Coordinates of C-alpha atoms and ligand atoms in Angstrom, one line a residue:
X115 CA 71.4 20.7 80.8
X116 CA 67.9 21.4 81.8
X117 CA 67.4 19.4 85.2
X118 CA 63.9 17.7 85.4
X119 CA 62.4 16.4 88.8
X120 CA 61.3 12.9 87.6
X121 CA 57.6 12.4 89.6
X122 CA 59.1 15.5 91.8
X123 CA 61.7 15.4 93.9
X124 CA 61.0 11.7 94.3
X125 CA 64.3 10.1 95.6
X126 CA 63.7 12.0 99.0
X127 CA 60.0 12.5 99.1
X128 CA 56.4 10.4 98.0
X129 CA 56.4 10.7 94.5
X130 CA 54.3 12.4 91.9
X131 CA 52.7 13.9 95.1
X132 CA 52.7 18.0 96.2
X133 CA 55.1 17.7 98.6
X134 CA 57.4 16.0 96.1
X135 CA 56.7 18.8 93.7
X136 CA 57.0 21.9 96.0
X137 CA 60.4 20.3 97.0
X138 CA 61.5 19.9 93.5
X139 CA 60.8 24.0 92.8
X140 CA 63.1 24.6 96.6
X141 CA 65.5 22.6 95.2
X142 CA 66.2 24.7 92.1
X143 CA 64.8 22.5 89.2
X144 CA 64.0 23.9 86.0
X145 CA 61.0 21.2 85.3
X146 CA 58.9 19.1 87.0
X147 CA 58.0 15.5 85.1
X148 CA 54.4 13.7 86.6
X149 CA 52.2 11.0 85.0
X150 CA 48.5 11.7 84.4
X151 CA 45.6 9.4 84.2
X152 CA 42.0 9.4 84.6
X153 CA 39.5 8.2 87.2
X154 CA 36.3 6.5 86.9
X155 CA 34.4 10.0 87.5
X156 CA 37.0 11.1 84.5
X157 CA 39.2 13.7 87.1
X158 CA 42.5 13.9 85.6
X159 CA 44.9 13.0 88.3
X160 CA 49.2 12.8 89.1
X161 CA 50.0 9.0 89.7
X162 CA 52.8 7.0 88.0
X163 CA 51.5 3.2 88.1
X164 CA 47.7 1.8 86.5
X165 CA 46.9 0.4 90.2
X166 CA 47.0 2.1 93.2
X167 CA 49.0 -0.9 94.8
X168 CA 52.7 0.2 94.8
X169 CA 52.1 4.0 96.4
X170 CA 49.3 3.8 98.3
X171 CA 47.6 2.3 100.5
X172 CA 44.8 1.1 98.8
X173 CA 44.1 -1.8 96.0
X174 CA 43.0 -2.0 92.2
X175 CA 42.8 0.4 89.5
X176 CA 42.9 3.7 89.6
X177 CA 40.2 3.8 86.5
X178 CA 37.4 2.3 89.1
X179 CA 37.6 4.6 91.0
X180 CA 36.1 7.9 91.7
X181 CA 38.2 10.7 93.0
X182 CA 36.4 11.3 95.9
X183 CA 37.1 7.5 96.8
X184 CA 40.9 7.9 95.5
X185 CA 41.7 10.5 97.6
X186 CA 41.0 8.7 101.0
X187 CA 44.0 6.4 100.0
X188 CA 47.5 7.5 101.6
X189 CA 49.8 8.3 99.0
X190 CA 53.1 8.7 101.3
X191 CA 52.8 4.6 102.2
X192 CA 56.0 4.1 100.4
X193 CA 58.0 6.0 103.2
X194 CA 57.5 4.1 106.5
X195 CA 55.2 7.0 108.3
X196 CA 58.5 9.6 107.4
X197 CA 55.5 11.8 105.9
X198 CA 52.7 12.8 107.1
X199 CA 49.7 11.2 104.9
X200 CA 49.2 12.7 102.0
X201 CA 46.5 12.1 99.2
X202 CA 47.0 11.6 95.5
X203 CA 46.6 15.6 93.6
X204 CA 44.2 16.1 90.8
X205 CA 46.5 17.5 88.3
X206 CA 43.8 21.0 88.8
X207 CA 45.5 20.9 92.2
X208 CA 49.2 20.9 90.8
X209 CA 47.9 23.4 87.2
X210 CA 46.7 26.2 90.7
X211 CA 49.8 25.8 92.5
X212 CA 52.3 25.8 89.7
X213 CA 50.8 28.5 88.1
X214 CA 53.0 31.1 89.9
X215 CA 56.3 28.7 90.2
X216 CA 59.5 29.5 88.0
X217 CA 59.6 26.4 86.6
X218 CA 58.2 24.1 83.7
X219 CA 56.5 20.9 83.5
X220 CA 56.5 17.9 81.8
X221 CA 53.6 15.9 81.5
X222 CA 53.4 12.4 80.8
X223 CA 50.0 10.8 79.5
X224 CA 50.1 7.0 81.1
X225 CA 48.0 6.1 78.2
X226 CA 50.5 3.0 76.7
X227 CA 49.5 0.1 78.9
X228 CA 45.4 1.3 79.5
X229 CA 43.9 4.4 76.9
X230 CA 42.0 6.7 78.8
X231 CA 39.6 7.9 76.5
X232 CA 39.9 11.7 76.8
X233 CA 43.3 12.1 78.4
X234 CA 44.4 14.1 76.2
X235 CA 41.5 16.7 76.1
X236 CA 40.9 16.7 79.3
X237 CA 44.4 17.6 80.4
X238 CA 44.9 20.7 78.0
X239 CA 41.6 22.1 78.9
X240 CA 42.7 22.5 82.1
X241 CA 46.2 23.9 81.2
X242 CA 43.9 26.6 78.8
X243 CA 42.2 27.2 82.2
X244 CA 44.9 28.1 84.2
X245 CA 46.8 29.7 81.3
X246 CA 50.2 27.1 80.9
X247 CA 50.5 26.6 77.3
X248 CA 53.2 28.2 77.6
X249 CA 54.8 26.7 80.6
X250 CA 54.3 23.0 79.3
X251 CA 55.5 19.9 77.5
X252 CA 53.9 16.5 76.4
X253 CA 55.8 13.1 76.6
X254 CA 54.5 9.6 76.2
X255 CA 55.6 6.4 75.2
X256 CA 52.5 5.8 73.3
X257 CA 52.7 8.1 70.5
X258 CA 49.5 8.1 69.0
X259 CA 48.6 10.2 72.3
X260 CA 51.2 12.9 71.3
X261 CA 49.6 13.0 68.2
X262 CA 46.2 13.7 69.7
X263 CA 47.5 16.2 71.5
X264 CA 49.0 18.0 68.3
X265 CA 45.9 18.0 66.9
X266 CA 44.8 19.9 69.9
X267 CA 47.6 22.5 70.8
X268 CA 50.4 22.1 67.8
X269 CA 52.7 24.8 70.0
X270 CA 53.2 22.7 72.8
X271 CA 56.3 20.5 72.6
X272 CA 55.9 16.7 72.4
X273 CA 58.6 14.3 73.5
X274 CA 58.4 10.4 72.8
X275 CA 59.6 8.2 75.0
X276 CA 61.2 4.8 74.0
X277 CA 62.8 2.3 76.1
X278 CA 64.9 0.7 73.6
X279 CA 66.6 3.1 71.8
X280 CA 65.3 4.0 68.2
X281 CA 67.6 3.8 65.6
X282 CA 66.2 6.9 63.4
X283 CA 65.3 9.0 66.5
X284 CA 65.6 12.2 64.3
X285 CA 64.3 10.9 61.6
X286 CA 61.5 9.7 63.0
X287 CA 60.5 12.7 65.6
X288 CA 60.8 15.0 62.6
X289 CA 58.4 13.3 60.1
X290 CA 55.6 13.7 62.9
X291 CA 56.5 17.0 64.3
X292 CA 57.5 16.0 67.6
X293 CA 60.0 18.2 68.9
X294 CA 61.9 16.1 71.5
X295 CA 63.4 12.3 72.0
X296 CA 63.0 11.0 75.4
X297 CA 65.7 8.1 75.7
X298 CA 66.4 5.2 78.6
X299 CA 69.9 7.5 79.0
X300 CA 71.4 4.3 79.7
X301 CA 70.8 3.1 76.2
X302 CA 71.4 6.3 74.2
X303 CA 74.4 6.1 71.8
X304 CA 76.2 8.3 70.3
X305 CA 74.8 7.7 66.2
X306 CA 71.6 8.1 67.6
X307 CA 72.7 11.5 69.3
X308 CA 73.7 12.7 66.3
X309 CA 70.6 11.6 64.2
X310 CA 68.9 13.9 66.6
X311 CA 71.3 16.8 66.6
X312 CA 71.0 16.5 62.3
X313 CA 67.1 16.9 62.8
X314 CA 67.0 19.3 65.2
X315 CA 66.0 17.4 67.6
X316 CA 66.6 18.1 71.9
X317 CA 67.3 14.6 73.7
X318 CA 65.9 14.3 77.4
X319 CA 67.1 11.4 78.9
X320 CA 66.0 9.3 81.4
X321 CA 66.2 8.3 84.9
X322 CA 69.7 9.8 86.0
X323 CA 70.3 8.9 88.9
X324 CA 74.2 8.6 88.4
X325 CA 76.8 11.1 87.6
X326 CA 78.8 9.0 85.3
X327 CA 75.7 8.8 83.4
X328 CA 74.8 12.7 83.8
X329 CA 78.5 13.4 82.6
X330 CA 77.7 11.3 80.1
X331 CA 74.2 12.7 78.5
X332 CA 76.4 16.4 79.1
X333 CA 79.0 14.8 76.4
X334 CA 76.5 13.7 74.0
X335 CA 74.5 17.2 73.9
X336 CA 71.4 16.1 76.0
X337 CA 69.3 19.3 76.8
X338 CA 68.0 17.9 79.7
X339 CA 68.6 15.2 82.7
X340 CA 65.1 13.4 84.4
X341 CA 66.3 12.6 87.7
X342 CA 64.8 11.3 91.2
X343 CA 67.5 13.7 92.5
X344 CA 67.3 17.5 91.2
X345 CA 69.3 19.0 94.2
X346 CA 72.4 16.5 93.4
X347 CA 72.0 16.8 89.3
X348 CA 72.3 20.4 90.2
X349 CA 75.1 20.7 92.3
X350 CA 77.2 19.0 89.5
X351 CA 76.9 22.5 88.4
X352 CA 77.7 24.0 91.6
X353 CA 80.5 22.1 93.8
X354 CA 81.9 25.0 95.8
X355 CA 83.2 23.9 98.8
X356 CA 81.5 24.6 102.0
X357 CA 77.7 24.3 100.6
X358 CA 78.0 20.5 101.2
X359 CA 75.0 19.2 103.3
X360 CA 73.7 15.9 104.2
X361 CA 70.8 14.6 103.5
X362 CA 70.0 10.5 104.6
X363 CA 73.2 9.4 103.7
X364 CA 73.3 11.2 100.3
X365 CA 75.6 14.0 99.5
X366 CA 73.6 17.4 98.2
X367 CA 74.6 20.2 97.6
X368 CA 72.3 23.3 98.2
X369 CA 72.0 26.2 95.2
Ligands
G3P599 O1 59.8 11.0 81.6 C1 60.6 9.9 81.9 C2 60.0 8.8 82.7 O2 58.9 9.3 83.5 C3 59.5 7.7 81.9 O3 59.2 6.6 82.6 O4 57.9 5.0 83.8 O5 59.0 6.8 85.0 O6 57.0 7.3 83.7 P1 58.2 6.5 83.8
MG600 MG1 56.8 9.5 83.8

């Protein structure tokens, strides 16, 4: 399975934030997953929540605001001063730096509880920019954004993501060309498995942060895990003895 670092490497460092990201590519993943939204000055930037509240250190939406504003905030609050502070990227900022990394990313559009207007285009015309169309997927859980994006670029790969599990995944994805399911992994059963398997269809499941559930997703033919933790998804793959380290009280192993 293809192990993606869910908003970077995020159970160790200040999510969908560089740092996060440039630990995720050290770590060995093969993608990176991060949210994208728009500010009030329409700069496409990497942040998971609508408000600024739970991350940072400011308050309100992240829509009123312009970037130059956003990026005073302190996007490492979460973390009790264990990072330095660190702002919120633009997604240009991430599209420069992970032009030249060996690895893949995922990009969610955050466009299911507010639409930004323009998401969509905005995003790809930056990925044209920097030349990733190749290097790139598209996930949402509001699918009329994945359509949009289609319309745009119909080569890059479109994942929808559902909570509660969709009885005719396959079905479904295959009538409107998406190319991937994106499950709650907890709630994927086996019939819907197979409904994707009969279409075609690649399952990435989400957040696996467990290894019964990882063994799990591995049993029903998942082709990828989204995890907080890409170092320990990868050394399920990799458990010689003697490469064991410690990291705050969690067992990794190192590639
Ligand atoms: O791509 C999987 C995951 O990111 C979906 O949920 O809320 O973490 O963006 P969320
Ligand atoms: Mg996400």
């Amino acid at each position: 399975m293809k192990v993606v670092a869910h908003r970077g490497y995020s159970g160790r460092y200040p999510e969908n934030t560089m740092l996060a990201f440039q630990k995720a590519v050290e770590a060995g993943c093969d993608e990176i997953e991060l949210d994208v939204q728009l500010t009030k000055d329409d700069v496409v930037v990497v942040l998971h929540d609508e408000r600024i509240d739970r991350t940072t250190d400011g308050a309100g939406y992240v829509r009123d605001y312009t970037y130059e504003e956003l990026k005073q905030f302190n996007a490492a609050k979460c973390w009790d001063g264990r990072y330095d502070r660190m702002a919120i990227p633009t997604f240009e900022e991430y599209c420069i730096w992970v032009k030249d990394e060996p690895v893949t990313t995922n990009i969610e559009f955050k466009t299911s509880i507010y639409y930004y207007e323009g998401l969509e285009e905005k995003t790809i015309e930056l990925l044209r920019k920097y030349h990733l169309e190749e290097k790139v997927m598209f996930s949402s859980f509001n699918h009329v954004s994945l359509l949009k994006a289609k319309e745009l670029e119909p080569d890059i790969a479109c994942g929808i993501l559902v909570d509660d599990e969709l009885g005719n995944a396959g079905y479904y994805c295959s009538q409107y060309g998406f190319e991937c399911y994106h499950p709650n992994g907890a709630k994927l059963s086996g019939a819907v498995a197979e409904s994707c398997a009969r279409h075609g269809i690649k399952i990435n499941a989400w957040t696996i942060n467990d290894m019964a559930l990882l063994e799990r997703l591995g049993d029903l033919n998942c082709s990828g895990a989204i995890t907080n933790y890409p170092g320990i998804c990868l050394a399920a793959g990799n458990t010689e003895i003697g490469k064991i380290t410690l990291h705050t009280g969690k067992a990794e192993i190192s590639r």
